[in-house]
Amino acid sequence: MIFQDYPTRDALMQAVASKLAADLQSALANRDTVTFAVPGGTTPGPVFDALCQIDLDWSRVHVLLSDERWVPEDHAQSNAALIRSRLLQGYASKAAFTPYYSASDDINTAADKLSQSLSALGAIDVLLLGMGADMHTASLFPKAAGLEAAMAEDAQLLVPISIAGQEVQRFSLSAPALRAAGAKHILITGDEKREALNQAKDLSEAEAPIQIVLPDATVHWSAA
Ligand SMILES: O=C(O)[C@H](O)[C@@H](O)[C@H](O)[C@H](O)COP(=O)(O)O
């Protein structure tokens, strides 16, 4: 694991955008289509704002969500809506994007269908993830229903997840999909998440799902 800290939140966001652009560029030099997986949540927005202003061959980039809340895009919790409004703008508006929520299929059918269709993309080339203070990443939450299946070696690309106490179901890239990614970046802020990251190193992947990617990831952190 590489740990990089930044003096301000703005410096963090700008640096992560530049690093992701560099990783996308090097992947584009080697592959016709590059798969870029990104998280939702409240942290990455400014990274997306900076990244979409960087001129690269976005028409050859396929954006995927690391996870989604199982809600339509007009719902406040929709990650697809976040990506469309903050990343798929400017130069990045040319990127391909596959939303996950389906009004017609149930979550299990959607997981099977999308896993099949998206597997043609191959391994994720560039992966950005967040982390919760409970050491979850994507929607792989400790003790969540569906976590065991999501961590199986033969887990399909996308899996349904239900978290006790959360009304909205989740949809997540599975552990094998995250583990197989090329360039892995974790974006976190604040002392609570830094402390959680330190705790995670001594825990199992089931106890701390961030461990699925942590060993070969670059962690980008600022205090604010
Ligand atoms: O759908 C989501 O919420 C994200 O994909 C999730 O994995 C997020 O990265 C963490 O929960 C951190 O969220 P914050 O950035 O809001 O702290």
CSV table of C-alpha atoms and ligand atoms in Angstrom, one decimal:
chain,number,residue,atom,x,y,z
A,1,MET,CA,0.0,0.0,0.0
A,2,ILE,CA,1.1,3.5,-0.8
A,3,PHE,CA,-0.2,6.3,1.5
A,4,GLN,CA,-0.2,9.8,0.2
A,5,ASP,CA,-1.4,12.7,2.3
A,6,TYR,CA,-2.1,16.2,1.1
A,7,PRO,CA,-2.1,19.6,2.9
A,8,THR,CA,-5.7,20.6,1.9
A,9,ARG,CA,-8.8,18.9,0.6
A,10,ASP,CA,-8.5,20.9,-2.6
A,11,ALA,CA,-4.9,19.7,-3.2
A,12,LEU,CA,-6.1,16.2,-2.6
A,13,MET,CA,-8.9,16.4,-5.1
A,14,GLN,CA,-6.8,18.0,-7.8
A,15,ALA,CA,-3.9,15.5,-7.3
A,16,VAL,CA,-6.3,12.5,-7.5
A,17,ALA,CA,-7.9,13.8,-10.7
A,18,SER,CA,-4.4,14.2,-12.2
A,19,LYS,CA,-3.3,10.8,-11.1
A,20,LEU,CA,-6.4,9.1,-12.5
A,21,ALA,CA,-6.0,11.0,-15.8
A,22,ALA,CA,-2.4,9.7,-16.0
A,23,ASP,CA,-3.5,6.2,-15.3
A,24,LEU,CA,-6.3,6.4,-17.9
A,25,GLN,CA,-3.8,7.8,-20.5
A,26,SER,CA,-1.4,4.9,-19.9
A,27,ALA,CA,-4.2,2.4,-20.2
A,28,LEU,CA,-5.4,4.0,-23.4
A,29,ALA,CA,-2.0,3.7,-24.8
A,30,ASN,CA,-2.3,-0.1,-24.4
A,31,ARG,CA,-5.9,-0.9,-25.0
A,32,ASP,CA,-8.7,0.1,-27.4
A,33,THR,CA,-11.3,0.4,-24.6
A,34,VAL,CA,-10.4,1.2,-21.0
A,35,THR,CA,-12.7,0.5,-18.1
A,36,PHE,CA,-12.8,3.1,-15.3
A,37,ALA,CA,-14.7,2.3,-12.1
A,38,VAL,CA,-15.7,5.0,-9.7
A,39,PRO,CA,-17.6,5.3,-6.4
A,40,GLY,CA,-20.5,7.3,-5.3
A,41,GLY,CA,-20.9,9.0,-2.0
A,42,THR,CA,-20.2,12.5,-0.8
A,43,THR,CA,-16.4,12.6,-1.3
A,44,PRO,CA,-15.4,12.1,-4.9
A,45,GLY,CA,-17.5,14.9,-6.5
A,46,PRO,CA,-14.6,17.5,-6.7
A,47,VAL,CA,-12.3,14.8,-8.2
A,48,PHE,CA,-14.9,14.3,-11.0
A,49,ASP,CA,-15.3,18.1,-11.5
A,50,ALA,CA,-11.5,18.3,-12.2
A,51,LEU,CA,-11.2,15.1,-14.1
A,52,CYS,CA,-13.9,15.8,-16.7
A,53,GLN,CA,-12.0,19.0,-17.6
A,54,ILE,CA,-8.9,16.9,-18.6
A,55,ASP,CA,-8.6,16.3,-22.4
A,56,LEU,CA,-8.1,12.6,-23.1
A,57,ASP,CA,-9.7,10.1,-25.4
A,58,TRP,CA,-12.8,9.7,-23.3
A,59,SER,CA,-14.6,8.1,-26.2
A,60,ARG,CA,-12.5,5.0,-25.5
A,61,VAL,CA,-13.3,5.0,-21.8
A,62,HIS,CA,-16.2,3.0,-20.3
A,63,VAL,CA,-17.2,4.3,-16.9
A,64,LEU,CA,-18.7,1.9,-14.4
A,65,LEU,CA,-19.9,2.5,-10.8
A,66,SER,CA,-18.2,0.6,-8.1
A,67,ASP,CA,-21.7,0.3,-6.6
A,68,GLU,CA,-25.2,1.7,-6.7
A,69,ARG,CA,-28.1,2.2,-4.4
A,70,TRP,CA,-31.1,0.4,-6.0
A,71,VAL,CA,-33.0,3.6,-6.8
A,72,PRO,CA,-34.0,5.4,-10.0
A,73,GLU,CA,-31.8,8.2,-11.1
A,74,ASP,CA,-34.2,10.9,-9.9
A,75,HIS,CA,-33.7,9.7,-6.3
A,76,ALA,CA,-31.4,11.7,-4.1
A,77,GLN,CA,-29.3,8.6,-3.4
A,78,SER,CA,-28.6,7.6,-7.0
A,79,ASN,CA,-24.9,7.3,-7.8
A,80,ALA,CA,-25.7,7.2,-11.5
A,81,ALA,CA,-27.1,10.7,-11.1
A,82,LEU,CA,-24.0,11.8,-9.4
A,83,ILE,CA,-21.8,10.5,-12.1
A,84,ARG,CA,-23.9,12.0,-14.9
A,85,SER,CA,-23.9,15.4,-13.2
A,86,ARG,CA,-20.3,15.6,-12.0
A,87,LEU,CA,-18.1,13.2,-14.2
A,88,LEU,CA,-19.9,12.8,-17.5
A,89,GLN,CA,-19.5,16.5,-18.3
A,90,GLY,CA,-16.9,18.5,-20.4
A,91,TYR,CA,-14.4,16.3,-22.2
A,92,ALA,CA,-15.7,13.3,-20.2
A,93,SER,CA,-19.2,13.6,-21.7
A,94,LYS,CA,-17.8,11.4,-24.5
A,95,ALA,CA,-17.3,8.4,-22.2
A,96,ALA,CA,-19.5,5.4,-22.3
A,97,PHE,CA,-21.5,4.8,-19.0
A,98,THR,CA,-23.6,1.8,-17.9
A,99,PRO,CA,-26.1,2.6,-15.1
A,100,TYR,CA,-27.2,-0.4,-13.1
A,101,TYR,CA,-30.7,0.4,-11.8
A,102,SER,CA,-33.5,-1.2,-13.7
A,103,ALA,CA,-37.2,-0.4,-13.2
A,104,SER,CA,-38.2,-3.6,-15.0
A,105,ASP,CA,-35.8,-6.3,-13.6
A,106,ASP,CA,-35.5,-7.3,-10.0
A,107,ILE,CA,-32.0,-6.7,-8.5
A,108,ASN,CA,-31.0,-10.3,-8.8
A,109,THR,CA,-32.0,-10.5,-12.5
A,110,ALA,CA,-30.2,-7.2,-13.2
A,111,ALA,CA,-27.1,-8.4,-11.5
A,112,ASP,CA,-27.0,-11.6,-13.6
A,113,LYS,CA,-27.7,-9.7,-16.9
A,114,LEU,CA,-25.3,-6.9,-16.3
A,115,SER,CA,-22.5,-9.2,-15.0
A,116,GLN,CA,-22.9,-11.2,-18.3
A,117,SER,CA,-22.9,-8.1,-20.6
A,118,LEU,CA,-20.2,-6.2,-18.8
A,119,SER,CA,-17.8,-9.1,-18.5
A,120,ALA,CA,-16.9,-8.5,-22.1
A,121,LEU,CA,-15.1,-5.4,-20.9
A,122,GLY,CA,-12.5,-7.5,-19.1
A,123,ALA,CA,-10.7,-6.4,-15.9
A,124,ILE,CA,-11.1,-2.9,-14.6
A,125,ASP,CA,-8.1,-0.8,-15.8
A,126,VAL,CA,-8.4,2.1,-13.3
A,127,LEU,CA,-10.4,1.9,-10.1
A,128,LEU,CA,-11.2,4.7,-7.7
A,129,LEU,CA,-12.9,3.7,-4.4
A,130,GLY,CA,-14.0,5.4,-1.2
A,131,MET,CA,-14.2,3.8,2.2
A,132,GLY,CA,-16.6,4.2,5.1
A,133,ALA,CA,-15.4,4.5,8.7
A,134,ASP,CA,-16.7,0.9,9.1
A,135,MET,CA,-14.1,-0.1,6.5
A,136,HIS,CA,-16.6,-0.9,3.8
A,137,THR,CA,-15.7,-0.1,0.2
A,138,ALA,CA,-18.0,-0.1,-2.8
A,139,SER,CA,-21.1,-1.6,-1.2
A,140,LEU,CA,-19.2,-4.4,0.5
A,141,PHE,CA,-20.2,-3.8,4.1
A,142,PRO,CA,-19.1,-5.9,7.0
A,143,LYS,CA,-21.9,-8.4,8.0
A,144,ALA,CA,-24.0,-7.4,5.0
A,145,ALA,CA,-26.4,-9.9,3.4
A,146,GLY,CA,-24.7,-10.9,0.2
A,147,LEU,CA,-21.2,-10.2,1.4
A,148,GLU,CA,-20.1,-13.8,1.5
A,149,ALA,CA,-21.4,-14.4,-2.1
A,150,ALA,CA,-19.6,-11.2,-3.2
A,151,MET,CA,-16.3,-12.4,-1.8
A,152,ALA,CA,-16.4,-15.9,-3.3
A,153,GLU,CA,-13.6,-16.6,-5.8
A,154,ASP,CA,-16.2,-17.3,-8.5
A,155,ALA,CA,-18.4,-14.3,-7.7
A,156,GLN,CA,-19.9,-12.7,-10.8
A,157,LEU,CA,-19.0,-9.0,-11.6
A,158,LEU,CA,-22.0,-7.4,-9.9
A,159,VAL,CA,-23.8,-8.6,-6.8
A,160,PRO,CA,-26.8,-7.5,-4.8
A,161,ILE,CA,-26.2,-6.4,-1.2
A,162,SER,CA,-28.6,-5.7,1.7
A,163,ILE,CA,-27.4,-3.9,4.8
A,164,ALA,CA,-29.2,-4.2,8.1
A,165,GLY,CA,-30.9,-0.9,8.9
A,166,GLN,CA,-30.7,0.4,5.4
A,167,GLU,CA,-34.0,0.4,3.5
A,168,VAL,CA,-32.4,0.8,0.1
A,169,GLN,CA,-30.8,-2.3,-1.4
A,170,ARG,CA,-27.3,-2.0,-2.9
A,171,PHE,CA,-25.5,-3.3,-6.0
A,172,SER,CA,-21.8,-3.7,-5.8
A,173,LEU,CA,-18.8,-4.8,-7.8
A,174,SER,CA,-17.7,-8.1,-6.3
A,175,ALA,CA,-14.4,-8.8,-4.5
A,176,PRO,CA,-12.8,-10.6,-7.5
A,177,ALA,CA,-13.7,-7.7,-9.8
A,178,LEU,CA,-12.2,-5.1,-7.4
A,179,ARG,CA,-9.1,-7.3,-6.7
A,180,ALA,CA,-8.4,-7.8,-10.5
A,181,ALA,CA,-8.4,-4.1,-11.2
A,182,GLY,CA,-5.1,-2.5,-12.5
A,183,ALA,CA,-4.5,0.9,-11.0
A,184,LYS,CA,-6.3,1.0,-7.6
A,185,HIS,CA,-6.9,4.3,-5.8
A,186,ILE,CA,-8.7,4.9,-2.5
A,187,LEU,CA,-9.9,8.4,-1.7
A,188,ILE,CA,-10.6,9.2,2.0
A,189,THR,CA,-10.6,12.3,4.2
A,190,GLY,CA,-10.6,12.9,8.0
A,191,ASP,CA,-9.0,11.4,11.0
A,192,GLU,CA,-11.8,8.8,11.6
A,193,LYS,CA,-11.2,7.2,8.2
A,194,ARG,CA,-7.4,7.3,8.6
A,195,GLU,CA,-7.8,5.5,11.9
A,196,ALA,CA,-10.2,3.0,10.3
A,197,LEU,CA,-7.6,2.3,7.6
A,198,ASN,CA,-4.9,1.6,10.2
A,199,GLN,CA,-7.2,-0.8,12.0
A,200,ALA,CA,-8.2,-2.5,8.7
A,201,LYS,CA,-4.6,-3.7,8.1
A,202,ASP,CA,-4.9,-6.2,11.0
A,203,LEU,CA,-8.4,-7.5,10.0
A,204,SER,CA,-9.8,-10.1,7.6
A,205,GLU,CA,-11.4,-9.0,4.3
A,206,ALA,CA,-14.8,-10.0,5.7
A,207,GLU,CA,-14.2,-7.8,8.8
A,208,ALA,CA,-12.7,-5.0,6.7
A,209,PRO,CA,-13.7,-5.3,3.0
A,210,ILE,CA,-11.3,-2.4,2.1
A,211,GLN,CA,-8.6,-5.1,2.6
A,212,ILE,CA,-9.7,-6.6,-0.7
A,213,VAL,CA,-7.8,-3.8,-2.5
A,214,LEU,CA,-5.7,-2.1,0.2
A,215,PRO,CA,-2.5,-4.1,-0.2
A,216,ASP,CA,-1.8,-2.9,-3.7
A,217,ALA,CA,-3.7,0.4,-3.7
A,218,THR,CA,-2.6,4.0,-3.4
A,219,VAL,CA,-4.5,5.7,-0.5
A,220,HIS,CA,-5.0,9.5,-1.0
A,221,TRP,CA,-5.9,11.3,2.2
A,222,SER,CA,-6.3,14.8,3.6
A,223,ALA,CA,-7.2,15.7,7.2
A,224,ALA,CA,-10.0,18.1,6.2
B,1,LIG,O1,-22.3,4.4,-2.9
B,1,LIG,C1,-21.5,4.8,-2.0
B,1,LIG,O2,-21.8,5.4,-1.0
B,1,LIG,C2,-20.0,4.6,-2.3
B,1,LIG,O3,-19.7,4.0,-3.4
B,1,LIG,C3,-19.4,4.1,-1.1
B,1,LIG,O4,-18.6,3.0,-1.1
B,1,LIG,C4,-18.6,5.3,-0.6
B,1,LIG,O5,-17.4,5.3,-1.3
B,1,LIG,C5,-18.3,5.2,0.9
B,1,LIG,O6,-19.5,4.9,1.5
B,1,LIG,C6,-17.7,6.5,1.4
B,1,LIG,O7,-18.7,7.4,1.2
B,1,LIG,P1,-18.5,9.0,1.5
B,1,LIG,O8,-17.5,9.4,0.4
B,1,LIG,O9,-19.8,9.6,1.4
B,1,LIG,O10,-17.8,9.1,2.9
